[in-house]
Coordinates of C-alpha atoms in Angstrom, one line a residue:
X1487 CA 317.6 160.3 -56.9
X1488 CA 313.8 159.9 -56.9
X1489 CA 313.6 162.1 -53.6
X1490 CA 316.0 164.6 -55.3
X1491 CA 313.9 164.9 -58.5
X1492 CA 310.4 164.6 -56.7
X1493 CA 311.4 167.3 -54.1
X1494 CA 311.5 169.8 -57.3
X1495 CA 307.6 170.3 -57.2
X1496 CA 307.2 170.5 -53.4
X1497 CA 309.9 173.1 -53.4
X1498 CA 308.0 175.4 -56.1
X1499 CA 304.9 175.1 -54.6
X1500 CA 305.8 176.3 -51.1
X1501 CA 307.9 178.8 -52.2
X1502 CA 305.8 180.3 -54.5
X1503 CA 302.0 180.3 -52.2
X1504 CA 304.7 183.0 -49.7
X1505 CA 305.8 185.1 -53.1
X1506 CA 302.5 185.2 -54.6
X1507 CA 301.6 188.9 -52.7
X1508 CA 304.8 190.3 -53.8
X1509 CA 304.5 189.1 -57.6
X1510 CA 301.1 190.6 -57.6
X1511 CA 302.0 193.9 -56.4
X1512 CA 305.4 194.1 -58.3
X1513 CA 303.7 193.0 -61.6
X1514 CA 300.7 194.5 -61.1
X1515 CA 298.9 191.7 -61.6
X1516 CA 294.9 191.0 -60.7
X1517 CA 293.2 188.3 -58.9
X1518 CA 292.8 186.6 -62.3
X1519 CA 296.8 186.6 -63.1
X1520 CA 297.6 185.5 -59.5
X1521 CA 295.4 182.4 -60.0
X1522 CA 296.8 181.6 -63.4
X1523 CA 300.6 182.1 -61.7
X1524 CA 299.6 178.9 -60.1
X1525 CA 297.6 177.2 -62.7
X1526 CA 299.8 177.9 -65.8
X1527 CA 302.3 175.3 -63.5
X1528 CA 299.3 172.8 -62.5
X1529 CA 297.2 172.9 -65.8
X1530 CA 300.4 170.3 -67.8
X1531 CA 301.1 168.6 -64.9
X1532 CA 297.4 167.4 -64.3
X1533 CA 297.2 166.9 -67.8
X1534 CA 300.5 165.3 -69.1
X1535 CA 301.5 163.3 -66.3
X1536 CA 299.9 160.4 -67.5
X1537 CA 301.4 160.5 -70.4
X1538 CA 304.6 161.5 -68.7
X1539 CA 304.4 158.0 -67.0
X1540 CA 303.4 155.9 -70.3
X1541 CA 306.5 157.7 -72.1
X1542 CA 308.6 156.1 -68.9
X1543 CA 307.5 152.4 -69.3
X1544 CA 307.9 152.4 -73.3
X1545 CA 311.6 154.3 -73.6
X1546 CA 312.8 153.9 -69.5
X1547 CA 312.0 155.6 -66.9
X1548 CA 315.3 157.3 -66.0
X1549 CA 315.8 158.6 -69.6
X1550 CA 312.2 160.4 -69.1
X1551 CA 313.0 161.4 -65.4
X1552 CA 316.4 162.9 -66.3
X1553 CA 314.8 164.9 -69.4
X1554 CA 311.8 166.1 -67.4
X1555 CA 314.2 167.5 -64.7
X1556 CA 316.3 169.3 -67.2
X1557 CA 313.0 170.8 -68.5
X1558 CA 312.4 171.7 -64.9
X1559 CA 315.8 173.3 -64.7
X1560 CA 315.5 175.6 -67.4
X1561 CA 311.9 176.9 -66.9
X1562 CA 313.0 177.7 -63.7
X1563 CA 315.8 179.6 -64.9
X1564 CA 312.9 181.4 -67.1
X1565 CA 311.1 182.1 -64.4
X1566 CA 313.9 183.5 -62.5
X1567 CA 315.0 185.8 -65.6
X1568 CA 311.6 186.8 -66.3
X1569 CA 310.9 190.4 -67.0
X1570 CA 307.3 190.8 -67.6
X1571 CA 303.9 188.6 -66.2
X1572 CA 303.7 187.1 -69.7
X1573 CA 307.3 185.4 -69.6
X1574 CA 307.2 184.1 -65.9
X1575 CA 303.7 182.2 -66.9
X1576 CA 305.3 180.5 -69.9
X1577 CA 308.1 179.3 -67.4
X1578 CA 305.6 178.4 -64.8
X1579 CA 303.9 176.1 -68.3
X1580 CA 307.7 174.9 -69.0
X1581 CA 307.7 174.0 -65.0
X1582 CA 304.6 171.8 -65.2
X1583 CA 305.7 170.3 -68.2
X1584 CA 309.2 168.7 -66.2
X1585 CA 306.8 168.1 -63.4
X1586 CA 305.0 165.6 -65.5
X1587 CA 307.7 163.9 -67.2
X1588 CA 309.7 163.6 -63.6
X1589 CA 307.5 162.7 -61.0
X1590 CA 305.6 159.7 -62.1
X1591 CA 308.7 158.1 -63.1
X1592 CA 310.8 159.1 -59.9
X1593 CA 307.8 157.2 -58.3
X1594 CA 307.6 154.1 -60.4
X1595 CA 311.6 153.7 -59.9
X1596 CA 311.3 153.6 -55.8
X1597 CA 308.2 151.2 -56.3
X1598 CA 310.3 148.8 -58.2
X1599 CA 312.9 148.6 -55.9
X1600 CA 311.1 147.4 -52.5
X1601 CA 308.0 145.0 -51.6
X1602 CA 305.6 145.0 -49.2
X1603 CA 306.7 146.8 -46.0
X1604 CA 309.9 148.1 -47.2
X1605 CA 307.7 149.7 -50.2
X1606 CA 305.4 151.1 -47.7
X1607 CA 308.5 152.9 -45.7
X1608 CA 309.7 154.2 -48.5
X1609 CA 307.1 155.3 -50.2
X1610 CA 306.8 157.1 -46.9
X1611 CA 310.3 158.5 -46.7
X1612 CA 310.0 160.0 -50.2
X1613 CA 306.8 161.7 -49.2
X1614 CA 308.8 162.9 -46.3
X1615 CA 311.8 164.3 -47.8
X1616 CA 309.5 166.5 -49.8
X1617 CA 307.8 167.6 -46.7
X1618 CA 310.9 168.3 -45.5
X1619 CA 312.1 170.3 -48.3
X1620 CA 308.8 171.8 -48.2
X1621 CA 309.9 173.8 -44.8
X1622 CA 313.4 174.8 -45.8
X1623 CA 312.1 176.3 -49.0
X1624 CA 309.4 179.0 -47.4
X1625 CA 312.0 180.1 -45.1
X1626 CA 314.8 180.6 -47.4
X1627 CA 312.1 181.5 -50.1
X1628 CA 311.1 184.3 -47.8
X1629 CA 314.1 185.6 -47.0
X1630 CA 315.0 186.1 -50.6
X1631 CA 311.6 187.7 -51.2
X1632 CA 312.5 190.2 -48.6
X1633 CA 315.7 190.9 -49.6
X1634 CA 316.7 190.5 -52.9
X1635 CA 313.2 189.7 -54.8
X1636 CA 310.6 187.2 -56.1
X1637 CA 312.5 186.5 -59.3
X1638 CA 315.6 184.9 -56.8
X1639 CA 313.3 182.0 -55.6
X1640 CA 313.7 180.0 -59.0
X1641 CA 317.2 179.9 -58.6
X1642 CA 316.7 177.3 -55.6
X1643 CA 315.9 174.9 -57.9
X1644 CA 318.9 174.5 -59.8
X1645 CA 321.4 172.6 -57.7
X1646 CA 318.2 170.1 -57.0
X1647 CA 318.1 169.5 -60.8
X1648 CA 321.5 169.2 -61.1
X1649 CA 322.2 167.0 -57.7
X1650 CA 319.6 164.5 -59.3
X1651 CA 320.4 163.8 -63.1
X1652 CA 324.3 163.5 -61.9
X1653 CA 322.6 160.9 -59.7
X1654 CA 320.5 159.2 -62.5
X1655 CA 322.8 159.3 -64.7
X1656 CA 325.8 157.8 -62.5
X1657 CA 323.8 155.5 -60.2
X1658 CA 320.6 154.4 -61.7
X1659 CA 319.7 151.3 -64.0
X1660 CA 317.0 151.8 -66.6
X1661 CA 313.9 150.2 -66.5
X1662 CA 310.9 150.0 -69.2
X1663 CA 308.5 147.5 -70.4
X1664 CA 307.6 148.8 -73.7
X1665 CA 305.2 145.6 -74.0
X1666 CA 302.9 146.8 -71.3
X1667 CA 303.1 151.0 -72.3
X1668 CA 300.1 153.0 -73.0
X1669 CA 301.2 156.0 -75.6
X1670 CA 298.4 157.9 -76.2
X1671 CA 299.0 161.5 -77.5
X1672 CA 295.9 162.3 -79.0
X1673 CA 294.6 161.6 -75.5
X1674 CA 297.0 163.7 -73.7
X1675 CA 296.4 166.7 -76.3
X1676 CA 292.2 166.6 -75.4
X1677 CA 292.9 166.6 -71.9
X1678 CA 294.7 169.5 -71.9
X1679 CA 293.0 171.5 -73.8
X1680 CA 290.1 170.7 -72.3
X1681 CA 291.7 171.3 -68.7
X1682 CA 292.6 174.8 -70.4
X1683 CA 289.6 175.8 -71.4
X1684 CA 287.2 174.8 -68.5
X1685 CA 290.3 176.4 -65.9
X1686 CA 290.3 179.6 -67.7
X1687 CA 286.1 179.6 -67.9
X1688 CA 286.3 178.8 -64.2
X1689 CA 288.4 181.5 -63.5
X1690 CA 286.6 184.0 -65.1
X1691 CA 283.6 183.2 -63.2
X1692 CA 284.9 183.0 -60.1
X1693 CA 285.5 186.6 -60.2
X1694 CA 282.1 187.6 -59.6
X1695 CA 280.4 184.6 -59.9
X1696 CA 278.5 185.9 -62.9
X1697 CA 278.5 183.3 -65.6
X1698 CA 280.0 185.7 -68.7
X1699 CA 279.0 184.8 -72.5
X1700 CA 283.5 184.0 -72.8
X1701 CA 283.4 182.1 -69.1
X1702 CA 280.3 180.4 -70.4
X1703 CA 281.2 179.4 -73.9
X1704 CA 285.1 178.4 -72.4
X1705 CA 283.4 175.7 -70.1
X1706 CA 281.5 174.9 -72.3
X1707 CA 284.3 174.2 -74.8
X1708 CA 286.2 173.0 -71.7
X1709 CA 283.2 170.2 -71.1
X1710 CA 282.9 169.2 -75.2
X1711 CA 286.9 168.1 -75.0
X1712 CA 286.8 166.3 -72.0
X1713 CA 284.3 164.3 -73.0
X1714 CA 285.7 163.9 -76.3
X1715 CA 288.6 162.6 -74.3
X1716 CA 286.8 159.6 -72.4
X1717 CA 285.1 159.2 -75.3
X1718 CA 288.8 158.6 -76.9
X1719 CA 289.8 156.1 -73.9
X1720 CA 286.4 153.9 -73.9
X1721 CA 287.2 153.2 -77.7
X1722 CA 291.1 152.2 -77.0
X1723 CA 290.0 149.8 -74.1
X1724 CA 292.8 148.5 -72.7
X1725 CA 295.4 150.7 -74.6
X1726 CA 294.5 153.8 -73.4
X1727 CA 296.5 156.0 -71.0
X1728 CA 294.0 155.2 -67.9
X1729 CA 292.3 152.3 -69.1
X1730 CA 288.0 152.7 -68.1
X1731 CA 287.2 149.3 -66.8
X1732 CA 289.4 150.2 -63.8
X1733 CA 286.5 152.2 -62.2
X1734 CA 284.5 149.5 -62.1
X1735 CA 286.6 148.4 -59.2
X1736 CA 284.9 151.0 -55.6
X1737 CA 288.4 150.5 -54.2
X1738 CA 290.5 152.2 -56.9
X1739 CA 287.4 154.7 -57.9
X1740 CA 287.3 155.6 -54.1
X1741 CA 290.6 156.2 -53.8
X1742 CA 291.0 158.5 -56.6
X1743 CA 288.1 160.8 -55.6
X1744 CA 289.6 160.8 -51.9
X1745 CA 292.2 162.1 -53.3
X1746 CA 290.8 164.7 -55.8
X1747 CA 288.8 165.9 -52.6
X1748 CA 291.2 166.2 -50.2
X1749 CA 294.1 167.5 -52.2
X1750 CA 291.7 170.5 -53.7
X1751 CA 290.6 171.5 -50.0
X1752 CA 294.3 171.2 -48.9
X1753 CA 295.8 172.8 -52.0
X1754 CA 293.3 175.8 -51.9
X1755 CA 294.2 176.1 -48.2
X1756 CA 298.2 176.3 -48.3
X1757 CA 297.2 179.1 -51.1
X1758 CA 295.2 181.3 -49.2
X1759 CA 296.5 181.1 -45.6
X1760 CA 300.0 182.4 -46.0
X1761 CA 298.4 184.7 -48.3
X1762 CA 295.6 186.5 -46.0
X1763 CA 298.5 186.0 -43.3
X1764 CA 300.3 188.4 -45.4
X1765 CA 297.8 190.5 -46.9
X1766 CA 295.3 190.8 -44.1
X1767 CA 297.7 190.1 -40.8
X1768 CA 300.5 191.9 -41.7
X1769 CA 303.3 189.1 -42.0
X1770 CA 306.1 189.0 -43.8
X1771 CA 307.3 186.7 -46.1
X1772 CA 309.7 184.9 -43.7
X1773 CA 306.5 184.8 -41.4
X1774 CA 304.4 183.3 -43.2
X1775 CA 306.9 180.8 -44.2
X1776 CA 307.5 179.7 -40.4
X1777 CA 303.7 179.7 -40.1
X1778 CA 303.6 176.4 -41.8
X1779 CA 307.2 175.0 -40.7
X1780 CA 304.5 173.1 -38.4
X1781 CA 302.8 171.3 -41.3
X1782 CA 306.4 170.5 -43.0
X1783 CA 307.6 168.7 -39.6
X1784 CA 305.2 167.1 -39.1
X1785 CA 304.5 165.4 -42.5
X1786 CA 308.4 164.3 -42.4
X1787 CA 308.1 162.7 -39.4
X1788 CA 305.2 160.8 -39.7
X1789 CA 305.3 160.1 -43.3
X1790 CA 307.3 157.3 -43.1
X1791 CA 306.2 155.6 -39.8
X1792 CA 302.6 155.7 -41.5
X1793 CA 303.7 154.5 -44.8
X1794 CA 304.8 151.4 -42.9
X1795 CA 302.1 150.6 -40.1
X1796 CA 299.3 151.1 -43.5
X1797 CA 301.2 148.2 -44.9
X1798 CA 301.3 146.0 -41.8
X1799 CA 297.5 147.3 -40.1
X1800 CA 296.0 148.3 -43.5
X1801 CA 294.6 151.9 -44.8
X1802 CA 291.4 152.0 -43.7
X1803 CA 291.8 154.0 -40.2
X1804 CA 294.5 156.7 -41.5
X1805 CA 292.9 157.1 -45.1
X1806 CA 289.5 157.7 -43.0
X1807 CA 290.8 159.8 -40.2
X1808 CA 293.1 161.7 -42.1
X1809 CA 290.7 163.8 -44.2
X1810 CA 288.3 164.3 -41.4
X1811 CA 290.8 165.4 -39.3
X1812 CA 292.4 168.1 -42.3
X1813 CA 288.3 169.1 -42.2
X1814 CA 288.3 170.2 -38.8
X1815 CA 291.7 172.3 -39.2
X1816 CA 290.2 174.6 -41.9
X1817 CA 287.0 175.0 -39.3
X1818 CA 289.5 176.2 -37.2
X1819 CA 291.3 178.2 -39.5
X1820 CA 288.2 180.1 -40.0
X1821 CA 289.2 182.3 -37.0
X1822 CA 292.5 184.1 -38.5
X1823 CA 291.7 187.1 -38.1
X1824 CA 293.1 191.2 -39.0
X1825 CA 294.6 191.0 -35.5
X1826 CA 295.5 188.2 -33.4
X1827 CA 298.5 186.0 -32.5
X1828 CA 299.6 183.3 -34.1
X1829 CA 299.6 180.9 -31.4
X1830 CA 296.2 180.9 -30.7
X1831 CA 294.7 181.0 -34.3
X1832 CA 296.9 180.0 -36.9
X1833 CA 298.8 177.3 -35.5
X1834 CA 295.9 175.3 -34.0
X1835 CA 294.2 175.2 -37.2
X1836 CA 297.9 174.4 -39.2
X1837 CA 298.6 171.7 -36.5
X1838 CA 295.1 170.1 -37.0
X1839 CA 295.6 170.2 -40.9
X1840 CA 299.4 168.4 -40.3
X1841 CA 298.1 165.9 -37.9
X1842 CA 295.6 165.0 -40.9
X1843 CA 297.7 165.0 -44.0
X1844 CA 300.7 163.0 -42.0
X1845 CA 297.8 160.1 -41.6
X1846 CA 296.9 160.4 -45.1
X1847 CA 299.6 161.0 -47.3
X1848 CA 301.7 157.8 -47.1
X1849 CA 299.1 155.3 -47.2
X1850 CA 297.1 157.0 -50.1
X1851 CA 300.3 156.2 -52.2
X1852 CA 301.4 153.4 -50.8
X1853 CA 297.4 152.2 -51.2
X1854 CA 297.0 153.7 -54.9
X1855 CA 300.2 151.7 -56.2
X1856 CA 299.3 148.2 -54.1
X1857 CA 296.0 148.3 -55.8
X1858 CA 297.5 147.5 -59.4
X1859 CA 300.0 145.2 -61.0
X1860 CA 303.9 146.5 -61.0
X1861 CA 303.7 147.0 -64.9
X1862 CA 301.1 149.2 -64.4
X1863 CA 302.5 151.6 -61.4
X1864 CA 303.2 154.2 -63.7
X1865 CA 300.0 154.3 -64.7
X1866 CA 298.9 154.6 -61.2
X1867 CA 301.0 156.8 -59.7
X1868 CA 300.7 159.1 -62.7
X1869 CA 296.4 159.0 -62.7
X1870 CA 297.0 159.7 -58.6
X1871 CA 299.5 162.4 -59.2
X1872 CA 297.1 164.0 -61.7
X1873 CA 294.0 163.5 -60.1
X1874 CA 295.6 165.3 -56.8
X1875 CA 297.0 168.5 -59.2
X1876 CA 293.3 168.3 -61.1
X1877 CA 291.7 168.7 -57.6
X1878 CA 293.9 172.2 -56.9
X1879 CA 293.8 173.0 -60.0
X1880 CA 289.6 173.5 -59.9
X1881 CA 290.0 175.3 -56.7
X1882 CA 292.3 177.6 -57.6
X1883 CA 290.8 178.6 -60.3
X1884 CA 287.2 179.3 -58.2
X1885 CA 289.2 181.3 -55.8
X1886 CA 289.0 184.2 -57.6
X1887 CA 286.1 186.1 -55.4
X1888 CA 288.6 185.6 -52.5
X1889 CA 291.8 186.9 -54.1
X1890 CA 290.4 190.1 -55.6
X1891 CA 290.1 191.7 -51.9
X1892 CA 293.1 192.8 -49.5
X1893 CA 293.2 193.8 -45.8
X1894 CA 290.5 193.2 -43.7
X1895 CA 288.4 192.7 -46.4
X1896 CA 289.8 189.3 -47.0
X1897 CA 288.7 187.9 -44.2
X1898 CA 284.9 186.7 -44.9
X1899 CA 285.2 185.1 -48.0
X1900 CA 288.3 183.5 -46.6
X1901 CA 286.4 182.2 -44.0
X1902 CA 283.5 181.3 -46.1
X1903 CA 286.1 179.1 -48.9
X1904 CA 287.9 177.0 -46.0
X1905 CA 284.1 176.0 -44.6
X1906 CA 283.5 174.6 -48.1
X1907 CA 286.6 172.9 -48.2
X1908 CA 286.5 171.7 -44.9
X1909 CA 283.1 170.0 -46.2
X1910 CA 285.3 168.4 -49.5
X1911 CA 287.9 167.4 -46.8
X1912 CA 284.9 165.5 -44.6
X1913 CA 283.6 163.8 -47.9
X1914 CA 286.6 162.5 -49.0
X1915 CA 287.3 160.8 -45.5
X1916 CA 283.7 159.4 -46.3
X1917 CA 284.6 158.4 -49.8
X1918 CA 287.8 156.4 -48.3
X1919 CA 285.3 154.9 -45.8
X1920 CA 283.2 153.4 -48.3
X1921 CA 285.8 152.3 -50.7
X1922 CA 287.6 150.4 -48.8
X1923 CA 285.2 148.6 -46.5
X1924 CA 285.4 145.2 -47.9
X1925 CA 287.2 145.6 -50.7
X1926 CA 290.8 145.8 -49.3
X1927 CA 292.9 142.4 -48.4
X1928 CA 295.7 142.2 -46.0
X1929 CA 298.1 140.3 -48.7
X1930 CA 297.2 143.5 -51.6
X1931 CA 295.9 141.3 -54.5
X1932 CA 296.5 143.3 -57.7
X1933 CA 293.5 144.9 -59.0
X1934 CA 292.8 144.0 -62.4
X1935 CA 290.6 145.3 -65.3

């Protein structure tokens, strides 16, 4: 059930990075729209996902994960009916919204199940199945694309969402402790507002670079809310959503901006490969969707052999490695070029950058939810979750002087954007480093406030 529900956002998001060319050029839609088809989806998730997690402790976490996949259900259905740009962003909103309700709390449910190794392997075999979902979906994805149209892609969703609340509802016990929930709307409504404002600001600037008066004064805006919201938090101590005091501890800070680095580099890179394969090399949709089949494989085969050994040898190596390895797989994918084959430019750099996240994605979860008490792993996995989506969500919205070109044009700034991201990767490897020298024990004592 957990996998089922939790599969929904891997799904969208590799389906739509191969549909994005053909949305632009059947909508008409500019660099700015293309961005915003992504982050109208990742703007409430970042944002409401922590909530989305408090509203599982305090009413149960199968009530919240069953209405969060229905919500996903029927803004893909929106999506899939939409008729104009304006319509398939307000399903794409609708999307993010589920997303937030569903995957912290698919997550806590697993955690509560299994300890110690058993946790870690399954914690890895849920971050496979989406992996593996993740490689079926670009190839079916494209073929639909090709054949019958961008809207049809939505409609893959549907027997996922319905697959999983039959199971939830038929199979699963609920599960909440109101007594330790953290319900904080107020919170929830400044960080996404804020998120909105300093994404769209972002956005606009990104363009040309050129800080406009409206990109200015949106960032601005954008800055003014978010610090209203930590403002918020510090005064509700330990009732609020994420509570501070937590960052005092390097391991759990560490962790988190490990993850907000790496996940923006390797966000912003499964965005722009398949798309300059397509727009500047000529693939096709189904091409560009076995371009990355690699990645996919990869990441379901290792997940969960490297959830398990980070429980029994500890994080340190993988979460280290990882990164650094996901770094020097966007220096190689610097050489995709107008004309060349696939074997001997893509595919090393896509191998490099699945070799990396396979080390890294199991026993960053796995890591994140060990390093807090088992009332709080909501909490956890929804700051993690949200941290991740905040990290793509920033790059995305800065990619804008990459996705106004087409063809050969492309290429440079392509080129330029995975060097900086390949830097983000190396620093988040270091961040891991640091953060966890010292400060990580074999028998995972909770970390407390």
């Amino acid at each position: 059930m957990s996998i089922a529900a939790s599969s929904l956002s891997f799904i969208d998001g590799s389906i739509l990075n191969v549909a994005l060319p053909a949305i632009r050029a059947s909508t008409g839609a500019g660099a700015a729209e293309v961005q915003w088809v992504v982050n109208a989806y990742t703007l409430p998730l970042a944002a409401l996902i922590l909530l989305g997690g408090a509203l599982g402790d305090h009413h149960g976490r199968r009530l919240w994960l069953v209405i969060g996949t229905g919500l996903f259900g029927i803004a893909s259905l929106i999506c899939a009916l939409s008729g104009s740009l304006e319509m398939l962003l307000a399903g794409r909103a609708l999307q993010g919204v589920g997303a937030a309700l569903l995957l912290p709390n698919s997550l806590a449910l697993l955690n509560g199940v299994y300890e110690g190794e058993q946790r870690g392997q399954a914690i890895g075999t849920w971050a496979a199945a989406g992996a593996i979902c993740a490689a079926i979906a670009p190839l079916i994805g494209g073929w639909l694309v090709e054949h019958v149209g961008w809207p049809s892609i939505f409609y893959i969703n549907l027997p996922l969402v319905a697959a999983a609340i039959l199971v939830a509802l038929t199979r699963v016990e609920e599960v909440s402790e109101p007594e330790k929930a953290r319900l904080d709307g107020l919170g929830a409504g400044l960080a996404t507002l804020g998120l909105g404002a300093s994404t769209y600001g972002l956005t606009l600037w990104s363009q040309k670079f050129a800080l406009t008066p409206t990109a200015a004064i949106t960032i601005a805006a954008g800055a003014a809310l978010l610090a209203g919201f930590l403002l918020w938090e510090r005064r509700l101590g330990d009732k609020a959503m994420i509570p501070l005091a937590l960052f005092g501890n390097r391991c759990f800070s560490s962790l988190n901006l490990m993850t907000f680095l790496l996940y923006g580099a390797f966000g912003g890179s499964l965005l722009l490969i398949p798309y300059v394969l397509i727009e500047a090399g000529g693939y096709s949709p189904i091409q560009a969707g076995l371009s990355l089949l690699p990645l996919s494989i990869l990441l379901g085969l290792a997940s969960p052999l490297m959830g398990k050994l980070a429980v029994r040898l500890g994080p340190k190596i993988p979460l280290t490695l990882g990164p650094i390895i996901v770094g020097i797989g966007l220096l190689l994918g610097t050489r995709i070029a107008e004309d060349q084959a696939y074997w001997t430019h893509a595919f090393p750099a896509i191998l490099t950058l699945s070799i990396g996240m396979a080390l890294a994605v199991a026993p960053l979860t796995s890591t994140v939810l060990a390093a807090v008490e088992r009332h709080q792993t909501g909490m956890a996995s929804g700051f993690n979750s949200a941290v991740a989506r905040l990290g793509g969500l920033i790059v995305v919205a800065m990619l804008g002087a990459v996705l106004v070109n087409s063809g050969e044009a492309l290429l440079r700034p392509f080129a330029a954007t995975l060097v900086a991201m390949a830097v983000a990767a190396g620093l988040a490897g270091a961040a891991a480093f640091f953060g966890l020298r010292g400060n990580w024990r074999r028998q995972r004592e909770p970390i407390t406030a």
